[in-house]
Short mmCIF file of C-alpha atoms and ligand atoms in Angstrom, two decimals:
data_model
loop_
_atom_site.label_atom_id
_atom_site.label_comp_id
_atom_site.label_asym_id
_atom_site.label_seq_id
_atom_site.Cartn_x
_atom_site.Cartn_y
_atom_site.Cartn_z
CA MET F 104 80.22 75.02 127.42
CA ALA F 105 82.17 74.72 130.70
CA LEU F 106 83.00 77.95 132.50
CA LYS F 107 86.66 78.88 132.04
CA SER F 108 88.04 80.52 135.14
CA GLY F 109 90.72 83.20 134.94
CA ARG F 110 91.34 85.51 132.04
CA HIS F 111 91.18 84.38 128.42
CA PHE F 112 94.53 84.94 126.69
CA LEU F 113 93.68 86.76 123.47
CA GLN F 114 97.06 86.65 121.75
CA VAL F 115 96.05 86.89 118.12
CA PRO F 116 97.74 89.87 116.44
CA GLY F 117 94.59 91.91 116.76
CA PRO F 118 92.04 92.42 117.98
CA THR F 119 94.03 92.88 121.16
CA ASN F 120 93.13 92.96 124.84
CA VAL F 121 91.25 96.10 125.83
CA PRO F 122 92.58 97.59 129.08
CA GLU F 123 90.17 97.82 132.01
CA ARG F 124 90.26 101.60 132.06
CA VAL F 125 89.37 101.76 128.36
CA LEU F 126 86.46 99.34 128.95
CA ARG F 127 85.28 101.52 131.83
CA ALA F 128 85.54 104.67 129.70
CA MET F 129 83.35 103.04 127.04
CA ALA F 130 80.76 102.06 129.63
CA ALA F 131 79.72 105.72 129.93
CA PRO F 132 76.16 106.69 128.99
CA THR F 133 75.88 107.57 125.31
CA VAL F 134 75.87 111.32 124.73
CA ASP F 135 74.25 113.61 122.19
CA HIS F 136 76.66 113.63 119.25
CA ARG F 137 75.61 117.21 118.46
CA GLY F 138 76.22 118.53 121.95
CA PRO F 139 79.17 120.12 123.76
CA THR F 140 80.29 116.95 125.60
CA PHE F 141 80.76 115.19 122.29
CA GLN F 142 82.44 118.22 120.77
CA SER F 143 85.24 118.22 123.31
CA LEU F 144 85.56 114.43 122.95
CA ALA F 145 85.99 114.78 119.18
CA PHE F 146 88.62 117.51 119.54
CA ASP F 147 90.50 115.39 122.10
CA VAL F 148 90.59 112.23 119.99
CA LEU F 149 91.52 114.01 116.75
CA ARG F 150 94.36 115.82 118.51
CA GLY F 151 95.54 112.62 120.22
CA LEU F 152 95.44 110.58 117.03
CA ALA F 153 97.46 113.19 115.16
CA SER F 154 100.11 112.94 117.84
CA VAL F 155 100.28 109.10 117.65
CA LEU F 156 100.46 109.35 113.85
CA ARG F 157 103.09 112.08 114.21
CA THR F 158 101.25 114.38 111.88
CA SER F 159 100.10 117.97 111.86
CA HIS F 160 97.67 117.12 109.05
CA PRO F 161 94.02 116.10 109.30
CA VAL F 162 92.94 112.66 110.44
CA VAL F 163 89.64 111.35 109.08
CA LEU F 164 88.06 108.86 111.45
CA PHE F 165 85.43 106.35 110.28
CA PRO F 166 83.10 104.04 112.21
CA ALA F 167 84.38 101.08 110.19
CA SER F 168 86.88 98.26 110.20
CA GLY F 169 90.29 98.75 108.61
CA THR F 170 88.99 97.47 105.29
CA GLY F 171 86.79 100.55 105.02
CA ALA F 172 89.76 102.85 105.52
CA TRP F 173 91.67 100.94 102.80
CA GLU F 174 88.82 101.69 100.39
CA ALA F 175 88.56 105.30 101.56
CA ALA F 176 92.28 105.88 100.92
CA LEU F 177 91.98 104.73 97.31
CA ALA F 178 88.53 106.12 96.52
CA ASN F 179 89.27 109.65 97.72
CA THR F 180 92.48 110.08 95.77
CA LEU F 181 92.17 108.13 92.51
CA SER F 182 90.09 107.84 89.34
CA PRO F 183 88.81 104.80 87.45
CA GLY F 184 91.60 103.23 85.39
CA ASP F 185 94.41 104.94 87.31
CA ARG F 186 97.60 102.91 87.67
CA VAL F 187 98.76 102.02 91.15
CA LEU F 188 101.87 100.21 92.29
CA MET F 189 101.45 97.76 95.15
CA TYR F 190 103.87 95.35 96.81
CA GLU F 191 102.98 91.80 97.82
CA THR F 192 104.18 91.47 101.40
CA GLY F 193 101.51 88.93 102.38
CA HIS F 194 97.81 88.33 102.89
CA PHE F 195 96.86 91.91 103.81
CA SER F 196 98.65 93.55 100.90
CA THR F 197 96.86 91.01 98.69
CA LEU F 198 93.47 91.98 100.16
CA TRP F 199 94.19 95.67 99.62
CA LYS F 200 95.07 94.90 96.00
CA LYS F 201 91.73 93.13 95.58
CA ILE F 202 89.96 96.30 96.71
CA ALA F 203 91.96 98.33 94.19
CA ASP F 204 91.03 95.81 91.46
CA SER F 205 87.37 95.97 92.36
CA LEU F 206 87.41 99.77 92.27
CA GLY F 207 88.59 99.61 88.66
CA LEU F 208 92.21 100.64 89.28
CA LYS F 209 95.02 99.10 87.24
CA VAL F 210 97.32 97.47 89.73
CA GLN F 211 100.95 96.57 89.15
CA PHE F 212 101.55 94.09 91.97
CA LEU F 213 105.26 93.59 92.65
CA PRO F 214 105.66 89.96 93.74
CA GLY F 215 107.06 89.09 97.16
CA ASP F 216 107.77 85.81 98.97
CA TRP F 217 105.75 86.55 102.16
CA ARG F 218 108.98 86.37 104.19
CA HIS F 219 110.44 89.78 103.39
CA GLY F 220 109.19 93.35 103.46
CA VAL F 221 108.92 95.85 100.65
CA ASP F 222 112.03 96.00 98.49
CA ALA F 223 112.40 99.75 97.94
CA GLY F 224 114.80 99.03 95.06
CA GLN F 225 112.00 97.31 93.16
CA ILE F 226 109.69 100.26 93.79
CA GLU F 227 112.36 102.59 92.42
CA GLN F 228 112.86 100.34 89.40
CA ALA F 229 109.12 100.19 88.61
CA LEU F 230 108.81 103.97 88.93
CA THR F 231 111.88 104.52 86.74
CA GLU F 232 110.26 102.35 84.06
CA ASP F 233 107.14 104.51 84.27
CA ALA F 234 108.66 107.17 82.03
CA GLU F 235 105.29 108.84 81.39
CA GLN F 236 104.66 108.95 85.14
CA THR F 237 101.22 107.42 84.82
CA ILE F 238 101.42 105.59 88.17
CA LYS F 239 99.28 107.63 90.53
CA ALA F 240 99.94 105.90 93.85
CA VAL F 241 102.33 103.53 95.60
CA CYS F 242 100.54 101.42 98.25
CA VAL F 243 102.40 99.43 100.90
CA VAL F 244 101.66 97.74 104.20
CA HIS F 245 103.97 98.89 107.00
CA ASN F 246 103.55 95.87 109.26
CA GLU F 247 102.29 92.79 107.40
CA THR F 248 100.17 91.08 110.04
CA SER F 249 100.05 87.77 108.17
CA THR F 250 103.84 87.34 108.23
CA GLY F 251 105.29 89.42 111.07
CA VAL F 252 107.43 91.48 108.71
CA THR F 253 107.84 95.27 109.02
CA SER F 254 108.80 97.30 105.97
CA ASP F 255 110.99 100.38 105.84
CA ILE F 256 108.59 103.14 104.81
CA ALA F 257 111.26 105.87 104.84
CA ALA F 258 113.14 103.80 102.23
CA VAL F 259 110.02 103.64 100.05
CA ARG F 260 109.72 107.42 100.32
CA ARG F 261 113.38 107.80 99.29
CA ALA F 262 112.81 105.49 96.32
CA ILE F 263 109.93 107.64 95.09
CA ASP F 264 111.92 110.83 95.59
CA ALA F 265 115.06 109.40 93.97
CA VAL F 266 113.29 109.22 90.63
CA ARG F 267 111.26 112.40 91.22
CA HIS F 268 108.03 110.52 90.72
CA PRO F 269 104.81 112.38 91.63
CA ALA F 270 102.92 109.26 92.81
CA LEU F 271 101.12 109.46 96.14
CA LEU F 272 102.37 107.22 98.94
CA LEU F 273 99.59 105.28 100.69
CA VAL F 274 100.57 103.24 103.74
CA ASP F 275 98.67 100.74 105.88
CA THR F 276 99.72 101.09 109.52
CA ILE F 277 96.86 99.01 110.91
CA SER F 278 99.04 96.66 112.95
CA SER F 279 101.91 99.05 113.62
CA LEU F 280 100.18 102.20 114.89
CA GLY F 281 100.79 102.48 118.62
CA SER F 282 103.20 99.52 118.57
CA ILE F 283 106.00 100.32 116.11
CA ASP F 284 107.52 103.70 115.25
CA TYR F 285 105.43 105.33 112.52
CA ARG F 286 105.85 108.87 111.15
CA HIS F 287 103.21 110.15 108.73
CA ASP F 288 104.74 113.59 108.16
CA GLU F 289 108.46 112.80 108.37
CA TRP F 290 108.16 109.87 105.95
CA GLY F 291 106.11 111.92 103.51
CA VAL F 292 103.13 109.59 103.59
CA ASP F 293 100.12 110.96 101.73
CA VAL F 294 97.45 108.69 103.14
CA THR F 295 97.90 106.56 106.23
CA VAL F 296 95.39 103.79 106.91
CA GLY F 297 94.89 102.81 110.56
CA ALA F 298 92.40 100.92 112.73
CA SER F 299 91.40 100.71 116.37
CA GLN F 300 91.76 97.06 117.34
CA LYS F 301 95.54 96.60 117.58
CA GLY F 302 98.09 98.97 119.12
CA LEU F 303 95.35 101.46 119.95
CA MET F 304 93.95 98.87 122.41
CA LEU F 305 90.30 99.28 121.43
CA PRO F 306 87.71 96.85 120.13
CA PRO F 307 87.32 96.69 116.33
CA GLY F 308 85.06 99.32 114.78
CA LEU F 309 87.08 102.47 114.14
CA SER F 310 89.46 103.17 111.30
CA LEU F 311 91.18 106.22 109.92
CA ASN F 312 92.96 108.00 107.13
CA ALA F 313 95.62 110.60 107.89
CA VAL F 314 95.89 112.84 104.84
CA SER F 315 98.64 115.08 103.50
CA ASP F 316 98.09 118.34 101.60
CA LYS F 317 99.03 116.49 98.41
CA ALA F 318 96.36 113.85 99.10
CA LEU F 319 93.79 116.60 99.68
CA ALA F 320 94.79 118.18 96.39
CA ALA F 321 94.47 114.80 94.63
CA LYS F 322 91.01 114.44 96.15
CA ARG F 323 89.84 117.50 94.26
CA SER F 324 90.38 115.82 90.89
CA ALA F 325 89.72 112.19 91.91
CA GLN F 326 86.81 110.65 90.03
CA LEU F 327 86.13 107.40 91.87
CA PRO F 328 82.68 107.61 93.45
CA VAL F 329 82.66 108.24 97.20
CA SER F 330 79.76 108.85 99.50
CA TYR F 331 80.13 107.33 102.97
CA TRP F 332 83.94 107.41 102.59
CA ASP F 333 84.08 111.01 101.37
CA TRP F 334 86.70 112.89 103.41
CA GLU F 335 85.28 116.34 102.71
CA PRO F 336 82.05 116.32 104.77
CA VAL F 337 83.95 114.69 107.66
CA LEU F 338 86.72 117.28 107.58
CA ALA F 339 84.20 120.11 107.38
CA ALA F 340 82.19 118.80 110.36
CA ASN F 341 85.38 118.00 112.32
CA GLU F 342 86.33 121.69 112.23
CA LYS F 343 83.48 122.23 114.67
CA GLY F 344 84.05 119.03 116.63
CA PHE F 345 81.31 117.00 114.96
CA PHE F 346 80.72 114.31 112.31
CA PRO F 347 78.30 114.36 109.37
CA TYR F 348 76.60 111.16 110.66
CA THR F 349 76.05 109.50 114.03
CA PRO F 350 79.59 108.66 115.20
CA ALA F 351 80.56 105.63 117.31
CA THR F 352 80.40 107.73 120.48
CA ASN F 353 81.30 105.05 123.02
CA LEU F 354 84.25 103.76 121.00
CA LEU F 355 85.47 107.34 120.95
CA PHE F 356 85.26 107.52 124.76
CA GLY F 357 87.48 104.43 124.77
CA LEU F 358 89.81 105.94 122.19
CA ARG F 359 90.32 109.06 124.28
CA GLU F 360 91.32 106.91 127.27
CA ALA F 361 93.64 104.72 125.17
CA LEU F 362 95.34 107.82 123.75
CA VAL F 363 95.91 109.16 127.27
CA MET F 364 97.50 105.80 128.19
CA LEU F 365 99.86 105.93 125.17
CA GLU F 366 100.77 109.53 125.91
CA THR F 367 101.40 108.81 129.59
CA GLU F 368 103.65 105.84 128.86
CA GLY F 369 105.35 107.82 126.09
CA LEU F 370 105.48 106.56 122.51
CA GLU F 371 109.21 105.78 122.68
CA ASN F 372 108.62 103.60 125.76
CA VAL F 373 105.65 101.93 124.09
CA PHE F 374 107.81 101.04 121.07
CA ALA F 375 110.68 99.82 123.27
CA ARG F 376 108.28 97.62 125.25
CA HIS F 377 106.97 96.06 122.04
CA ALA F 378 110.52 95.51 120.74
CA ARG F 379 111.52 93.83 124.03
CA HIS F 380 108.58 91.44 123.93
CA ALA F 381 109.22 90.64 120.28
CA GLU F 382 112.87 89.82 121.01
CA ALA F 383 111.90 87.65 123.99
CA THR F 384 109.42 85.81 121.75
CA ARG F 385 112.04 85.17 119.08
CA ARG F 386 114.40 83.77 121.71
CA ALA F 387 111.64 81.39 122.78
CA VAL F 388 111.01 80.33 119.18
CA ARG F 389 114.71 79.64 118.60
CA ALA F 390 114.94 77.63 121.83
CA TRP F 391 111.98 75.55 120.63
CA ARG F 392 114.05 74.92 117.46
CA LEU F 393 111.25 76.31 115.33
CA GLU F 394 111.77 78.71 112.45
CA LEU F 395 110.68 82.33 112.22
CA LEU F 396 108.74 83.17 109.08
CA CYS F 397 110.39 86.59 108.76
CA ALA F 398 113.63 85.92 106.90
CA ASN F 399 115.30 89.30 107.45
CA PRO F 400 116.29 90.29 111.01
CA ALA F 401 116.15 93.97 110.03
CA GLU F 402 112.44 93.49 109.31
CA TYR F 403 111.35 91.56 112.42
CA SER F 404 107.99 92.85 113.60
CA SER F 405 107.64 94.15 117.14
CA ALA F 406 103.87 93.55 117.04
CA LEU F 407 103.70 89.85 116.27
CA THR F 408 105.82 86.82 115.50
CA ALA F 409 104.84 84.27 112.85
CA VAL F 410 106.33 80.83 113.50
CA MET F 411 106.69 78.09 110.90
CA MET F 412 105.45 74.62 111.74
CA PRO F 413 107.85 71.68 111.39
CA GLU F 414 107.52 69.96 108.01
CA GLY F 415 104.35 67.89 107.74
CA GLN F 416 102.64 69.29 110.84
CA ASP F 417 99.53 71.44 110.71
CA ALA F 418 99.34 74.60 112.83
CA SER F 419 95.66 73.98 113.51
CA THR F 420 96.61 71.12 115.89
CA LEU F 421 98.58 73.52 118.06
CA ILE F 422 96.05 76.34 117.80
CA GLU F 423 93.14 74.07 118.78
CA THR F 424 95.12 72.56 121.68
CA ALA F 425 96.19 75.98 122.99
CA LEU F 426 92.58 77.17 122.95
CA GLY F 427 90.98 73.99 124.23
CA SER F 428 93.46 73.21 126.99
CA PHE F 429 94.82 76.61 127.99
CA ASP F 430 92.21 79.15 126.87
CA LEU F 431 94.85 80.84 124.69
CA SER F 432 93.93 82.22 121.24
CA LEU F 433 96.81 82.24 118.75
CA GLY F 434 96.70 83.63 115.21
CA VAL F 435 96.13 81.17 112.37
CA GLY F 436 98.09 81.19 109.12
CA LEU F 437 96.30 83.33 106.52
CA GLY F 438 95.98 82.81 102.78
CA ARG F 439 98.76 80.69 101.40
CA LEU F 440 100.19 80.28 104.93
CA ALA F 441 97.08 78.46 106.23
CA GLY F 442 98.19 75.52 108.39
CA LYS F 443 101.87 76.36 107.84
CA VAL F 444 102.36 79.01 110.52
CA PHE F 445 100.92 80.17 113.79
CA ARG F 446 101.15 83.77 114.93
CA ILE F 447 101.80 85.11 118.41
CA GLY F 448 100.44 88.61 118.95
CA HIS F 449 102.49 90.61 121.47
CA LEU F 450 101.02 94.04 120.93
CA GLY F 451 98.77 96.47 122.71
CA ASP F 452 98.06 96.26 126.44
CA PHE F 453 100.79 93.77 127.27
CA ASN F 454 103.53 93.22 129.83
CA ASP F 455 106.34 90.78 130.65
CA LEU F 456 104.10 88.42 132.58
CA THR F 457 101.40 88.45 129.89
CA LEU F 458 104.12 87.40 127.47
CA LEU F 459 105.34 84.61 129.73
CA GLY F 460 101.78 83.32 130.14
CA THR F 461 101.38 83.39 126.36
CA LEU F 462 104.68 81.64 125.68
CA GLY F 463 103.89 79.15 128.46
CA GLY F 464 100.62 78.36 126.68
CA VAL F 465 102.46 77.88 123.38
CA GLU F 466 105.11 75.64 124.91
CA MET F 467 102.53 73.52 126.73
CA GLY F 468 100.45 73.46 123.54
CA LEU F 469 103.41 72.19 121.51
CA ALA F 470 103.98 69.42 124.05
CA ALA F 471 100.29 68.51 124.44
CA ALA F 472 99.73 68.45 120.67
CA GLY F 473 102.80 66.25 120.16
CA ILE F 474 104.59 68.74 117.93
CA GLN F 475 108.28 68.23 117.48
CA HIS F 476 110.22 70.89 119.43
CA GLN F 477 112.80 71.41 122.17
CA ARG F 478 111.76 72.55 125.63
CA GLY F 479 113.12 75.75 127.12
CA GLY F 480 111.52 78.53 125.09
CA VAL F 481 109.83 80.12 128.08
CA ASP F 482 113.08 79.88 129.98
CA ALA F 483 114.98 81.68 127.22
CA ALA F 484 112.37 84.45 127.14
CA MET F 485 112.38 84.70 130.92
CA MET F 486 116.18 85.08 131.08
CA TYR F 487 116.08 87.81 128.45
CA LEU F 488 113.31 89.74 130.25
CA ALA F 489 115.16 89.40 133.55
CA ASP F 490 118.34 90.75 131.92
CA CYS F 491 116.38 93.70 130.53
CA ALA F 492 114.91 94.39 133.97
CA ARG F 493 118.38 94.22 135.55
CA ALA F 494 119.74 96.68 132.98
CA VAL F 495 117.19 99.35 133.90
CA SER F 496 117.15 98.83 137.68
C1 PLP V 760 97.77 95.09 108.16
C2 PLP V 760 96.28 94.96 108.09
N1 PLP V 760 95.63 95.64 107.15
C3 PLP V 760 94.29 95.57 107.04
C4 PLP V 760 93.54 94.78 107.87
C5 PLP V 760 92.07 94.70 107.69
O1 PLP V 760 91.43 95.35 108.76
P1 PLP V 760 89.97 94.92 109.24
O2 PLP V 760 89.98 93.45 109.50
O3 PLP V 760 89.78 95.75 110.48
O4 PLP V 760 89.02 95.30 108.17
C6 PLP V 760 94.17 94.06 108.88
C7 PLP V 760 93.42 93.21 109.79
O5 PLP V 760 93.95 92.48 110.60
C8 PLP V 760 95.58 94.15 108.98
O6 PLP V 760 96.24 93.48 109.93
#
């Protein structure tokens, strides 16, 4: 394969680009995971994660992809045959449901159209109909990475409270953590599911559960079998700054550095930066005369934008052209959206010029692949970013 000069543009909505200083932090020699250097590393990352999750409750970190943390959230809190209420926001909510099915849970899957977020009214309705209160958990995805739609988790919490239902609230924040405002404690989330490879700016390989007191209480009576995913041995070892198995030490070195970066920039600034890049991207999409998949402006994702292809054209043509000609990786359509959309990731270690390079690659890709569109998307994004810069200078 020919050498590609310059940097590859990895603009799928995760995994995201890993900053140089995080890469350098991970290049440290591996340490003894039972020694004092590791102990202070563990305390640092657990404290830092709690702050990004906005929680004062424990965070259980696993050397695993996000899928593992999905399973851990269910397996630690529920028993075989328990009823759970899930909401179909897209491909990832559908995958989480499949895990619940395979664990022997009885899932009520509220149907969605993959263009909107969670309808809290439907959650409230389903819980109202559950007069015996047999539903044990409500599971929702905060930022649906397959569609670019962000759901209102506080509204889901209010829906549960409005009918005084005791169900746990389990939330996937895999593609929102570190990119979009997320509040584990304030929103009354019982188990948060997160992963390393998106807003946390790390390679794949770490995932987490943040757990409320109510989730810990549920754990005591939960009957689903857990071994590797068991929170209890991890929490016990974490008290002393250790893990009950060999942890992913070098990923944790990277995580500590990434958490320092988020803290230094300030979470509010991080979220504002993501919102600005998302808005610039949407302006580009509109200028191209293409349609956004997200149908509700109140639910536009700051982490990624999913763009619908013109009727009769396959997204793979654009995605292959962008990669082959411009060394730009864009997200494919997942599940029922295969071929129908492409996704632009604008999350993680990202700035105005990275966005313009990305949008430039998309616009050139549209032209080179012969896809019907109007020129001027990059221009529209550029004008918006320049206006934003003028407003703060
Ligand atoms: C919202 C969401 N949930 C869950 C997952 C699954 O995580 P993983 O691929 O790390 O197992 C992903 C992956 O992209 C995701 O975006």
